[in-house]
């Protein structure tokens, strides 16, 4: 017990040292309590409390939690907590859930200043009231896992965050870490350095005779990792103790296999850039967009990650201008292909004859070609794309890339790759494949864009709606499984709630989202407005969207085709009548339809009261809560 606690105390001390920061980003040794140092072995030190806090994952603990974490009797824990409180190092608070909770006295001094606390064992960093500099530094080596307004930012340092950092050397990365944390965290830096080394063990290079070679830093790493994981379908034969001759077309598979083994591969192949294509961007990039483009230029590949409305498409055109080569853009639908074409004409120097679309509606390959994933993956069309040397391939909505239908398009070779996604998450947990197939994530945390005013933070409210009639309520009670969710989602009481919300926001441009065609038709008929779905002909879709953009109409009912397949115009008001039982990404896309540089954006999510739909809505919107969006809840009275 004594040995185990002494090693934990060292780590807890590290946490305290990087926790409190003064303006000069240093910590005085006088902050250490002399009473704590003088405590007897039988007593409880503040370091012990920090250790228990780390083990329990909470800064506020009950006596029972301290006893459990430190493996001492409950009565002894209570006595020692009282002793710490008498020395002024702990405060106590009586709450209804437990007789007493305890927390460090220093927590009461957090009102007006930034505080960073590092948990090296969990590789977590908790920041209260972070300034923009700290957040910018943290984003270079850590993942923002939770955000709650100005307080409670929780970052996690994952292996992939270290593997994909933009720094040239570990010393540069360590310098950034110390700037962000205010001081050195030796335990965390040691782990980060080990991951940095992993990320530089393998690389793909082009041999002087033109074929691809997999190179390892040492013979040991080649023999113990690469040659254990890779087979004949990946490599022809060894060239030396540290080099293997790669089979043509197996490069992406090799990168994926070694990535999953914990060894990302540096891609230094000398790929052809294709014909030069002069592209001038005729728009000014915001500072964060220019940072995205600069990071992409440094790495040669990447995924722009940002909320809807943050300008990922325009930033992608900045990347196109940097590459200055022929470009293939892959999109999920022909509607997005058309919109990409129009946007390129608007924001770049390219002319119409230089831009082609390749999908079910038209098939033109030009210096800049916009194709659907489905077409690009078909054998009878692949040769058209394979035979052209692309300087850049852009994967729009790249969260789909790991799927069996879309991943074939990633076999296309190009010197540069760029993905775009508002939310690169997948319910099958295959999101890591996005970054192995396309490139590392590049982006800005959503909260920073909200604060800077580049993107409006929507006000999001879950409204629990009563049943519209007893027939549906009885049917729900006798159903089971997915059928219960379907009945709750189509609750006819939601029609009245949609009417109520629209009347409460007169003059607002509104989008009403549904998951079920019959429900969409019912709501559209009740409101006497159009219903845009997958059954709507393409020319009719285009007309309806243009009318909405030009303010000739102010209300559309939209099926799930609006989540990603088309580029919906932004609105003042979004009402999600059904659909939150789908995916976290769907919630992101729908909430994002109100994100723009103006205020007043509102999102209402309707869930039938007392059903599984309540649980689905809360769970799926937690993802947005972690990105800094405030989520409220409201129970609707029957008379509404």
Coordinates of C-alpha atoms in Angstrom, one line a residue:
X1 CA 0.0 0.0 0.0
X2 CA 2.8 2.5 1.0
X3 CA 4.8 1.8 -2.2
X4 CA 1.8 2.1 -4.5
X5 CA 0.7 5.4 -2.9
X6 CA 4.2 6.9 -3.1
X7 CA 4.3 6.5 -6.9
X8 CA 0.8 7.9 -7.2
X9 CA 1.8 10.9 -5.0
X10 CA 4.5 11.8 -7.5
X11 CA 2.0 11.9 -10.3
X12 CA -0.5 13.9 -8.2
X13 CA 2.3 16.4 -7.5
X14 CA 2.8 16.8 -11.2
X15 CA -0.9 17.5 -11.6
X16 CA -0.8 20.2 -8.9
X17 CA 2.3 21.8 -10.4
X18 CA 0.8 22.3 -13.8
X19 CA -2.6 23.1 -12.4
X20 CA -2.4 26.6 -11.0
X21 CA -0.8 29.2 -13.3
X22 CA 0.1 32.8 -12.8
X23 CA 0.4 35.3 -15.6
X24 CA 4.0 34.4 -16.3
X25 CA 3.0 30.7 -16.7
X26 CA 5.1 29.6 -13.7
X27 CA 4.3 27.9 -10.4
X28 CA 5.8 28.9 -7.1
X29 CA 7.1 26.1 -4.8
X30 CA 5.5 28.1 -2.0
X31 CA 2.1 26.8 -3.2
X32 CA 3.0 23.4 -1.5
X33 CA 1.5 23.1 1.9
X34 CA 4.1 22.6 4.7
X35 CA 1.5 20.8 6.7
X36 CA 1.0 18.3 3.9
X37 CA 4.8 17.6 3.8
X38 CA 4.8 17.2 7.6
X39 CA 1.8 14.9 7.7
X40 CA 2.5 11.5 9.3
X41 CA 2.3 8.3 7.4
X42 CA -0.9 7.5 9.2
X43 CA -2.5 10.8 8.1
X44 CA -4.0 11.9 4.8
X45 CA -2.1 14.4 2.6
X46 CA -3.6 16.6 0.0
X47 CA -1.5 14.6 -2.5
X48 CA -3.4 11.5 -1.4
X49 CA -6.7 13.3 -2.0
X50 CA -5.5 14.3 -5.5
X51 CA -4.5 10.6 -6.1
X52 CA -8.0 9.5 -5.0
X53 CA -9.5 12.2 -7.2
X54 CA -7.6 10.9 -10.2
X55 CA -8.6 7.3 -9.6
X56 CA -12.3 8.1 -9.1
X57 CA -12.3 10.6 -12.1
X58 CA -13.9 13.4 -10.1
X59 CA -12.4 16.5 -8.2
X60 CA -15.3 16.2 -5.6
X61 CA -15.3 13.1 -3.5
X62 CA -17.3 11.5 -0.7
X63 CA -15.5 9.8 2.2
X64 CA -16.7 6.5 0.8
X65 CA -15.0 7.3 -2.6
X66 CA -11.7 8.2 -0.8
X67 CA -11.8 5.0 1.2
X68 CA -12.4 3.0 -1.9
X69 CA -9.6 4.7 -3.9
X70 CA -7.0 4.5 -1.1
X71 CA -8.1 1.1 0.2
X72 CA -8.6 2.3 3.8
X73 CA -11.6 1.9 6.1
X74 CA -14.5 4.4 5.7
X75 CA -14.2 5.7 9.3
X76 CA -10.4 6.3 8.9
X77 CA -11.1 8.2 5.6
X78 CA -13.7 10.4 7.3
X79 CA -11.3 11.2 10.2
X80 CA -8.4 12.1 7.9
X81 CA -10.6 14.2 5.6
X82 CA -11.7 16.2 8.7
X83 CA -8.1 16.6 9.6
X84 CA -7.3 18.0 6.1
X85 CA -10.2 20.4 6.4
X86 CA -9.0 21.7 9.8
X87 CA -5.7 22.5 8.1
X88 CA -7.6 24.5 5.4
X89 CA -6.7 22.2 2.5
X90 CA -10.2 20.8 2.0
X91 CA -13.7 22.2 2.0
X92 CA -16.8 20.2 2.9
X93 CA -20.3 20.5 1.5
X94 CA -23.5 18.7 2.6
X95 CA -25.6 17.6 -0.3
X96 CA -28.8 15.6 -0.6
X97 CA -27.2 12.6 -2.4
X98 CA -24.6 11.9 0.3
X99 CA -24.0 13.4 3.8
X100 CA -20.8 15.2 2.8
X101 CA -18.6 15.8 -0.2
X102 CA -15.1 17.1 -0.1
X103 CA -13.0 19.2 -2.5
X104 CA -9.7 21.1 -2.4
X105 CA -9.9 24.6 -1.0
X106 CA -7.9 25.9 -4.0
X107 CA -11.0 25.2 -6.2
X108 CA -12.7 28.2 -4.8
X109 CA -10.1 30.4 -6.4
X110 CA -10.9 29.5 -10.0
X111 CA -13.5 32.2 -10.7
X112 CA -11.5 34.6 -12.9
X113 CA -8.5 32.8 -14.1
X114 CA -7.4 30.0 -16.4
X115 CA -6.5 26.7 -14.8
X116 CA -5.0 23.6 -16.4
X117 CA -5.0 20.3 -14.6
X118 CA -3.2 17.3 -16.2
X119 CA -4.0 13.7 -15.4
X120 CA -0.9 11.9 -17.0
X121 CA -2.1 8.3 -16.3
X122 CA -5.4 8.9 -18.2
X123 CA -3.7 11.3 -20.6
X124 CA -6.4 13.9 -20.0
X125 CA -6.1 17.7 -19.6
X126 CA -8.9 19.6 -18.0
X127 CA -9.0 23.4 -18.6
X128 CA -11.2 25.9 -16.9
X129 CA -11.7 29.3 -18.6
X130 CA -9.0 28.7 -21.3
X131 CA -7.9 31.6 -23.4
X132 CA -7.6 31.3 -27.2
X133 CA -3.8 30.8 -27.1
X134 CA -4.1 27.8 -24.8
X135 CA -6.9 26.2 -26.9
X136 CA -4.9 26.8 -30.1
X137 CA -1.9 25.1 -28.6
X138 CA -3.9 22.2 -27.2
X139 CA -5.5 21.5 -30.5
X140 CA -2.1 20.7 -32.0
X141 CA -1.7 17.5 -29.9
X142 CA -5.0 16.8 -28.1
X143 CA -8.6 16.0 -28.9
X144 CA -11.4 18.2 -27.4
X145 CA -13.6 15.5 -25.9
X146 CA -16.0 17.7 -23.9
X147 CA -16.8 21.4 -23.8
X148 CA -19.2 23.3 -21.5
X149 CA -19.2 27.0 -22.2
X150 CA -16.2 28.9 -20.6
X151 CA -15.6 26.1 -18.1
X152 CA -14.9 22.4 -18.1
X153 CA -13.0 21.8 -21.4
X154 CA -11.7 18.2 -21.3
X155 CA -9.0 17.2 -23.8
X156 CA -7.7 13.7 -24.4
X157 CA -4.3 13.0 -25.8
X158 CA -4.8 10.0 -28.1
X159 CA -2.1 8.2 -30.1
X160 CA -3.6 9.5 -33.4
X161 CA -3.4 13.1 -32.1
X162 CA 0.4 12.7 -31.6
X163 CA 0.9 10.8 -34.9
X164 CA -0.8 13.6 -36.8
X165 CA 0.7 16.6 -35.1
X166 CA 2.1 19.2 -37.6
X167 CA 5.5 19.6 -35.8
X168 CA 8.8 18.9 -37.5
X169 CA 10.5 17.4 -34.4
X170 CA 9.5 16.1 -31.0
X171 CA 11.3 19.1 -29.4
X172 CA 9.0 21.4 -31.3
X173 CA 6.0 19.4 -30.1
X174 CA 7.3 19.4 -26.5
X175 CA 7.7 23.2 -26.6
X176 CA 4.0 23.5 -27.7
X177 CA 2.9 21.2 -24.9
X178 CA 4.8 23.3 -22.3
X179 CA 3.3 26.5 -23.6
X180 CA -0.2 25.0 -23.4
X181 CA 0.2 23.4 -19.9
X182 CA 2.3 26.2 -18.3
X183 CA 5.0 23.8 -17.3
X184 CA 6.4 20.4 -18.1
X185 CA 4.5 17.2 -17.3
X186 CA 7.3 14.7 -17.5
X187 CA 5.0 11.6 -17.4
X188 CA 2.8 12.9 -20.2
X189 CA 5.8 14.0 -22.3
X190 CA 7.4 10.6 -22.0
X191 CA 4.3 8.9 -23.4
X192 CA 3.9 11.5 -26.2
X193 CA 7.5 11.0 -27.2
X194 CA 7.0 7.2 -27.4
X195 CA 4.1 7.8 -29.7
X196 CA 6.1 10.3 -31.8
X197 CA 8.7 7.6 -32.2
X198 CA 6.1 5.1 -33.4
X199 CA 4.9 7.6 -36.0
X200 CA 8.4 7.7 -37.5
X201 CA 9.2 4.0 -37.7
X202 CA 7.9 3.3 -41.3
X203 CA 7.7 5.2 -44.5
X204 CA 6.7 4.6 -48.1
X205 CA 9.2 5.9 -50.7
X206 CA 9.7 5.7 -54.4
X207 CA 12.7 3.6 -55.6
X208 CA 14.9 5.1 -58.3
X209 CA 13.4 2.5 -60.7
X210 CA 9.9 3.8 -60.1
X211 CA 8.3 1.2 -57.8
X212 CA 7.3 1.7 -54.1
X213 CA 9.4 0.6 -51.2
X214 CA 8.3 0.2 -47.5
X215 CA 11.2 1.4 -45.3
X216 CA 11.7 0.7 -41.6
X217 CA 13.9 2.6 -39.1
X218 CA 15.5 -0.7 -37.9
X219 CA 15.7 -4.4 -38.9
X220 CA 14.0 -5.3 -35.6
X221 CA 10.9 -3.2 -36.3
X222 CA 10.7 -4.4 -39.9
X223 CA 10.9 -8.1 -38.7
X224 CA 8.8 -7.9 -35.6
X225 CA 6.0 -5.7 -37.0
X226 CA 5.8 -5.2 -40.8
X227 CA 6.8 -8.7 -41.8
X228 CA 4.5 -10.2 -39.1
X229 CA 1.5 -8.2 -40.2
X230 CA 1.9 -7.9 -44.0
X231 CA 1.5 -10.8 -46.5
X232 CA 2.1 -11.6 -50.1
X233 CA -0.9 -9.5 -51.1
X234 CA 1.0 -6.5 -49.8
X235 CA 4.7 -7.0 -50.7
X236 CA 6.6 -8.9 -53.3
X237 CA 9.8 -9.6 -51.4
X238 CA 12.5 -8.1 -49.1
X239 CA 15.1 -5.8 -50.6
X240 CA 17.2 -5.5 -47.5
X241 CA 16.8 -6.0 -43.8
X242 CA 14.9 -2.7 -43.6
X243 CA 13.2 -2.5 -47.0
X244 CA 10.4 -4.4 -48.7
X245 CA 9.2 -4.1 -52.4
X246 CA 5.5 -3.1 -52.3
X247 CA 3.0 -4.5 -54.7
X248 CA 1.4 -1.9 -56.9
X249 CA -1.9 -0.8 -55.5
X250 CA -1.3 -2.2 -52.0
X251 CA -0.1 1.1 -50.5
X252 CA -3.4 2.1 -48.9
X253 CA -3.8 -1.4 -47.4
X254 CA -0.3 -1.3 -46.0
X255 CA -1.0 2.0 -44.4
X256 CA -4.2 0.8 -42.9
X257 CA -2.7 -2.5 -41.5
X258 CA 0.3 -0.8 -39.9
X259 CA -1.9 2.0 -38.5
X260 CA -4.1 -0.5 -36.8
X261 CA -1.0 -2.1 -35.4
X262 CA -0.1 1.2 -33.8
X263 CA 2.5 2.3 -36.4
X264 CA 1.3 5.0 -38.8
X265 CA 3.2 5.1 -42.1
X266 CA 4.8 8.3 -43.4
X267 CA 4.0 8.6 -47.1
X268 CA 7.0 10.1 -49.0
X269 CA 6.2 8.6 -52.5
X270 CA 7.0 10.8 -55.5
X271 CA 3.5 10.7 -57.0
X272 CA 2.8 12.5 -60.2
X273 CA 0.9 15.8 -59.9
X274 CA -0.7 15.6 -63.3
X275 CA -1.0 18.6 -65.6
X276 CA -0.5 22.0 -64.0
X277 CA -3.7 24.0 -63.6
X278 CA -3.5 27.6 -62.5
X279 CA -6.2 28.3 -60.0
X280 CA -6.7 31.7 -58.2
X281 CA -9.0 31.8 -55.2
X282 CA -11.1 34.9 -55.5
X283 CA -12.2 35.0 -51.9
X284 CA -10.4 36.0 -48.7
X285 CA -9.9 33.1 -46.3
X286 CA -10.6 33.6 -42.6
X287 CA -7.6 33.1 -40.3
X288 CA -8.6 29.6 -39.2
X289 CA -9.3 28.6 -42.9
X290 CA -5.8 29.8 -43.9
X291 CA -4.4 27.7 -41.0
X292 CA -6.2 24.7 -42.4
X293 CA -4.8 25.2 -45.8
X294 CA -1.3 25.8 -44.4
X295 CA -1.4 22.6 -42.4
X296 CA -2.7 20.7 -45.5
X297 CA 0.2 22.2 -47.5
X298 CA 2.7 21.0 -44.9
X299 CA 1.4 17.4 -44.7
X300 CA 0.2 17.0 -48.3
X301 CA -3.0 15.4 -47.1
X302 CA -5.6 15.8 -44.4
X303 CA -9.3 16.1 -43.4
X304 CA -10.8 19.5 -42.8
X305 CA -13.1 19.1 -39.7
X306 CA -15.4 21.9 -38.8
X307 CA -19.1 22.6 -38.1
X308 CA -21.5 23.3 -41.0
X309 CA -21.1 26.9 -42.0
X310 CA -17.4 27.1 -41.2
X311 CA -16.4 27.3 -44.8
X312 CA -14.8 23.9 -45.5
X313 CA -15.7 24.0 -49.2
X314 CA -14.0 27.4 -49.7
X315 CA -11.0 26.3 -47.7
X316 CA -10.8 23.2 -50.0
X317 CA -10.6 25.6 -52.9
X318 CA -7.7 27.3 -51.2
X319 CA -6.0 23.9 -51.1
X320 CA -6.8 23.4 -54.8
X321 CA -5.1 26.7 -55.5
X322 CA -2.1 25.7 -53.5
X323 CA -1.7 22.4 -55.3
X324 CA -2.2 24.0 -58.7
X325 CA -3.0 20.6 -60.4
X326 CA -5.9 18.8 -62.0
X327 CA -8.4 17.9 -59.3
X328 CA -11.0 15.1 -58.8
X329 CA -13.8 15.9 -56.3
X330 CA -15.9 13.0 -55.0
X331 CA -19.4 13.7 -53.6
X332 CA -22.3 11.6 -52.4
X333 CA -24.9 12.9 -54.9
X334 CA -25.4 14.6 -58.2
X335 CA -27.0 17.6 -56.4
X336 CA -23.8 18.2 -54.5
X337 CA -21.8 17.8 -57.8
X338 CA -23.8 20.6 -59.3
X339 CA -23.5 22.8 -56.3
X340 CA -19.7 22.2 -56.2
X341 CA -19.5 23.2 -59.8
X342 CA -21.4 26.5 -59.2
X343 CA -19.3 27.3 -56.1
X344 CA -16.0 26.8 -57.9
X345 CA -17.2 29.1 -60.7
X346 CA -18.1 31.7 -58.0
X347 CA -15.0 31.6 -55.9
X348 CA -12.2 30.7 -58.3
X349 CA -10.7 31.9 -61.5
X350 CA -11.7 28.7 -63.3
X351 CA -14.1 28.8 -66.2
X352 CA -17.0 26.6 -67.1
X353 CA -15.2 24.6 -69.8
X354 CA -12.5 23.6 -67.2
X355 CA -15.1 22.0 -64.9
X356 CA -16.8 18.6 -65.6
X357 CA -19.4 16.5 -63.8
X358 CA -19.4 12.7 -63.9
X359 CA -22.5 11.0 -62.6
X360 CA -25.9 9.6 -63.8
X361 CA -26.9 12.9 -65.3
X362 CA -23.8 13.8 -67.3
X363 CA -20.3 12.3 -67.9
X364 CA -17.6 14.8 -68.6
X365 CA -14.0 14.5 -67.5
X366 CA -12.2 17.9 -67.3
X367 CA -9.2 19.4 -65.5
X368 CA -11.5 19.7 -62.5
X369 CA -14.0 16.8 -62.4
X370 CA -16.7 16.3 -59.8
X371 CA -17.9 12.7 -59.6
X372 CA -20.1 10.7 -57.3
X373 CA -18.5 8.0 -55.1
X374 CA -20.7 5.4 -56.6
X375 CA -19.6 6.1 -60.2
X376 CA -15.9 6.4 -59.2
X377 CA -16.1 3.0 -57.6
X378 CA -17.6 1.1 -60.6
X379 CA -15.3 -1.0 -62.6
X380 CA -16.6 0.2 -66.0
X381 CA -15.8 3.9 -65.0
X382 CA -12.7 3.4 -62.9
X383 CA -10.3 3.4 -65.8
X384 CA -11.3 7.0 -66.8
X385 CA -10.2 8.2 -63.4
X386 CA -7.2 5.8 -63.1
X387 CA -5.7 6.9 -66.4
X388 CA -5.6 10.6 -65.4
X389 CA -2.8 11.8 -63.1
X390 CA -4.7 13.9 -60.5
X391 CA -2.8 16.5 -58.4
X392 CA -5.5 16.4 -55.8
X393 CA -8.5 14.2 -54.9
X394 CA -11.1 15.8 -52.6
X395 CA -13.4 13.5 -50.6
X396 CA -16.5 15.5 -49.6
X397 CA -18.5 14.1 -46.6
X398 CA -15.5 11.8 -46.1
X399 CA -17.1 10.1 -43.0
X400 CA -18.6 7.6 -45.6
X401 CA -15.2 6.6 -46.9
X402 CA -14.8 3.4 -44.7
X403 CA -18.0 2.0 -46.0
X404 CA -17.7 -0.9 -48.5
X405 CA -19.4 1.1 -51.3
X406 CA -17.3 4.3 -51.0
X407 CA -13.8 2.9 -50.0
X408 CA -13.1 1.7 -53.5
X409 CA -12.8 5.3 -54.6
X410 CA -9.8 5.7 -52.2
X411 CA -7.8 3.3 -54.4
X412 CA -7.4 6.2 -56.8
X413 CA -3.8 7.5 -56.5
X414 CA -2.9 11.2 -56.3
X415 CA -0.1 13.3 -54.9
X416 CA -2.5 15.0 -52.5
X417 CA -5.7 14.0 -50.7
X418 CA -8.2 16.1 -48.8
X419 CA -11.3 15.1 -46.9
X420 CA -14.1 17.4 -45.7
X421 CA -16.4 16.5 -42.8
X422 CA -18.5 18.3 -40.2
X423 CA -18.4 15.2 -38.0
X424 CA -16.0 12.4 -38.9
X425 CA -17.7 9.9 -36.6
X426 CA -19.3 6.5 -37.4
X427 CA -21.7 4.4 -35.5
X428 CA -19.5 1.3 -36.4
X429 CA -16.4 3.0 -34.8
X430 CA -14.5 2.8 -38.1
X431 CA -13.6 6.5 -38.0
X432 CA -9.9 5.8 -37.7
X433 CA -10.0 4.4 -41.2
X434 CA -11.0 7.8 -42.5
X435 CA -7.6 9.2 -41.4
X436 CA -5.7 6.2 -42.8
X437 CA -7.4 6.3 -46.1
X438 CA -7.5 10.1 -46.6
X439 CA -5.3 11.9 -44.1
X440 CA -5.0 13.3 -40.6
X441 CA -7.7 15.6 -39.1
X442 CA -7.2 19.3 -39.5
X443 CA -9.6 21.7 -37.8
X444 CA -10.7 24.1 -35.2
X445 CA -12.9 23.3 -32.2
X446 CA -16.5 24.4 -32.6
X447 CA -16.5 26.5 -29.5
X448 CA -13.7 28.7 -30.8
X449 CA -15.7 29.4 -34.0
X450 CA -18.8 30.2 -31.9
X451 CA -16.9 32.6 -29.7
X452 CA -15.2 34.3 -32.7
X453 CA -18.6 34.9 -34.3
X454 CA -17.7 33.0 -37.5
X455 CA -20.5 30.5 -36.9
X456 CA -23.7 31.0 -34.9
X457 CA -24.2 28.7 -32.0
X458 CA -27.7 27.4 -32.3
X459 CA -30.0 27.3 -29.4
X460 CA -31.0 23.6 -29.2
X461 CA -34.0 22.4 -27.2
X462 CA -35.5 18.9 -26.9
X463 CA -39.3 19.1 -26.5
X464 CA -41.1 16.2 -25.1
X465 CA -44.5 16.0 -26.9
X466 CA -47.6 14.2 -25.6
X467 CA -49.4 11.6 -27.8
X468 CA -51.7 13.0 -30.4
X469 CA -54.3 10.3 -30.1
X470 CA -54.9 7.2 -28.0
X471 CA -54.8 4.8 -31.0
X472 CA -51.1 5.5 -31.6
X473 CA -50.4 5.4 -27.8
X474 CA -52.0 2.0 -27.5
X475 CA -50.2 0.7 -30.6
X476 CA -46.9 1.7 -29.0
X477 CA -47.7 -0.1 -25.8
X478 CA -48.3 -3.4 -27.7
X479 CA -45.4 -3.1 -30.1
X480 CA -41.7 -4.0 -29.4
X481 CA -38.3 -3.3 -30.8
X482 CA -37.8 -1.0 -33.7
X483 CA -41.5 -0.8 -34.3
X484 CA -42.0 1.0 -31.0
X485 CA -39.5 3.7 -32.0
X486 CA -41.2 4.1 -35.4
X487 CA -44.6 4.6 -33.8
X488 CA -43.2 7.2 -31.4
X489 CA -41.3 9.0 -34.1
X490 CA -44.5 9.4 -36.2
X491 CA -46.7 10.6 -33.3
X492 CA -49.4 12.7 -34.8
X493 CA -49.2 15.1 -31.9
X494 CA -46.0 16.4 -33.5
X495 CA -48.0 18.1 -36.3
X496 CA -49.7 20.4 -33.7
X497 CA -46.3 21.0 -32.1
X498 CA -44.7 22.0 -35.4
X499 CA -47.6 24.4 -36.0
X500 CA -47.1 25.9 -32.5
X501 CA -43.4 26.4 -33.0
X502 CA -43.9 28.1 -36.4
X503 CA -46.5 30.4 -34.9
X504 CA -44.1 31.2 -32.0
X505 CA -41.5 32.3 -34.6
X506 CA -43.4 34.3 -37.3
X507 CA -41.3 35.3 -40.3
X508 CA -38.5 32.8 -39.6
X509 CA -37.1 30.7 -42.4
X510 CA -37.7 27.2 -41.3
X511 CA -36.8 23.6 -42.2
X512 CA -38.8 20.7 -40.8
X513 CA -36.9 17.3 -40.8
X514 CA -38.5 13.9 -40.9
X515 CA -37.3 10.4 -41.2
X516 CA -40.5 8.8 -42.6
X517 CA -42.0 9.7 -45.9
X518 CA -45.6 9.2 -44.7
X519 CA -45.0 11.6 -41.8
X520 CA -43.4 14.1 -44.2
X521 CA -46.4 14.1 -46.5
X522 CA -48.8 14.5 -43.5
X523 CA -46.9 17.5 -42.1
X524 CA -46.5 19.1 -45.5
X525 CA -50.2 18.6 -46.3
X526 CA -51.2 20.0 -42.9
X527 CA -49.0 23.1 -43.4
X528 CA -49.7 23.4 -47.2
X529 CA -46.0 23.5 -48.1
X530 CA -43.7 21.4 -50.3
X531 CA -42.1 18.1 -49.1
X532 CA -38.6 17.5 -50.4
X533 CA -37.5 13.8 -50.4
X534 CA -35.6 11.3 -52.4
X535 CA -38.7 10.9 -54.6
X536 CA -38.6 14.5 -55.6
X537 CA -37.3 14.9 -59.2
X538 CA -33.9 16.6 -59.4
X539 CA -35.2 19.6 -61.3
X540 CA -38.0 20.1 -58.7
X541 CA -35.5 19.8 -55.9
X542 CA -33.4 22.5 -57.5
X543 CA -36.4 24.8 -57.9
X544 CA -37.6 24.4 -54.3
X545 CA -34.1 25.0 -52.9
X546 CA -33.5 28.1 -55.1
X547 CA -36.8 29.6 -54.0
X548 CA -35.9 29.0 -50.4
X549 CA -32.4 30.6 -50.9
X550 CA -34.0 33.6 -52.6
X551 CA -36.5 34.1 -49.8
X552 CA -39.4 33.3 -52.2
X553 CA -40.4 30.6 -49.7
X554 CA -39.8 30.4 -46.0
X555 CA -40.7 26.8 -45.1
X556 CA -39.7 23.3 -46.4
X557 CA -40.4 19.8 -45.0
X558 CA -37.3 17.7 -45.7
X559 CA -36.6 14.0 -45.5
X560 CA -33.2 12.5 -44.6
X561 CA -32.1 13.2 -48.1
X562 CA -31.3 16.7 -46.7
X563 CA -28.8 15.4 -44.2
X564 CA -25.9 15.1 -46.6
X565 CA -27.0 14.3 -50.1
X566 CA -27.9 18.0 -50.9
X567 CA -26.5 21.3 -49.8
X568 CA -29.4 22.8 -48.0
X569 CA -29.6 26.5 -47.5
X570 CA -29.2 27.8 -43.9
X571 CA -32.3 28.6 -42.0
X572 CA -33.3 30.6 -38.8
X573 CA -35.3 27.7 -37.4
X574 CA -34.9 23.9 -37.7
X575 CA -37.5 21.5 -36.3
X576 CA -36.5 17.9 -36.1
X577 CA -39.9 16.0 -36.1
X578 CA -38.2 12.6 -36.2
X579 CA -34.8 11.2 -37.0
X580 CA -32.7 11.4 -33.8
X581 CA -32.8 7.6 -33.4
X582 CA -30.4 7.4 -36.4
X583 CA -26.8 8.5 -35.8
X584 CA -24.8 11.2 -33.9
X585 CA -23.7 12.5 -37.3
X586 CA -27.3 13.0 -38.4
X587 CA -27.9 15.2 -35.3
X588 CA -24.8 17.2 -36.2
X589 CA -26.0 17.7 -39.8
X590 CA -29.5 18.8 -38.9
X591 CA -28.5 21.2 -36.1
X592 CA -25.8 22.6 -38.5
X593 CA -28.5 23.8 -41.0
X594 CA -28.9 26.8 -38.7
X595 CA -25.2 27.6 -38.3
X596 CA -24.1 30.8 -40.0
X597 CA -22.4 34.1 -39.0
X598 CA -25.8 35.6 -37.8
X599 CA -27.5 35.2 -34.5
X600 CA -30.8 33.8 -33.6
X601 CA -30.5 30.3 -34.8
X602 CA -32.9 27.8 -33.2
X603 CA -33.2 24.0 -33.3
X604 CA -36.1 22.1 -31.8
X605 CA -36.0 18.4 -31.5
X606 CA -39.4 16.7 -30.9
X607 CA -39.5 13.5 -28.9
X608 CA -42.6 11.7 -27.8
X609 CA -43.0 11.9 -24.1
X610 CA -42.5 8.7 -22.0
X611 CA -41.1 6.7 -24.9
X612 CA -37.7 5.3 -26.1
X613 CA -37.5 8.4 -28.3
X614 CA -36.6 10.5 -25.3
X615 CA -33.6 8.3 -24.6
X616 CA -32.5 8.4 -28.3
X617 CA -32.8 12.2 -28.4
X618 CA -30.7 12.8 -25.3
X619 CA -28.0 10.3 -26.3
X620 CA -27.6 11.6 -29.9
X621 CA -27.5 15.2 -28.8
X622 CA -24.8 14.6 -26.2
X623 CA -22.4 14.7 -29.1
X624 CA -23.3 18.3 -29.8
X625 CA -23.2 19.2 -26.2
X626 CA -19.5 18.0 -26.1
X627 CA -18.8 20.4 -29.0
X628 CA -20.0 23.4 -26.9
X629 CA -23.6 23.7 -28.0
X630 CA -26.0 24.2 -25.1
X631 CA -28.8 21.7 -25.1
X632 CA -32.1 22.5 -23.1
X633 CA -35.0 20.2 -22.4
X634 CA -38.7 21.2 -22.2
X635 CA -41.9 19.1 -21.5
X636 CA -44.8 20.2 -23.6
X637 CA -48.2 20.6 -22.0
X638 CA -51.1 18.8 -23.8
X639 CA -52.9 22.1 -24.6
X640 CA -49.9 23.2 -26.8

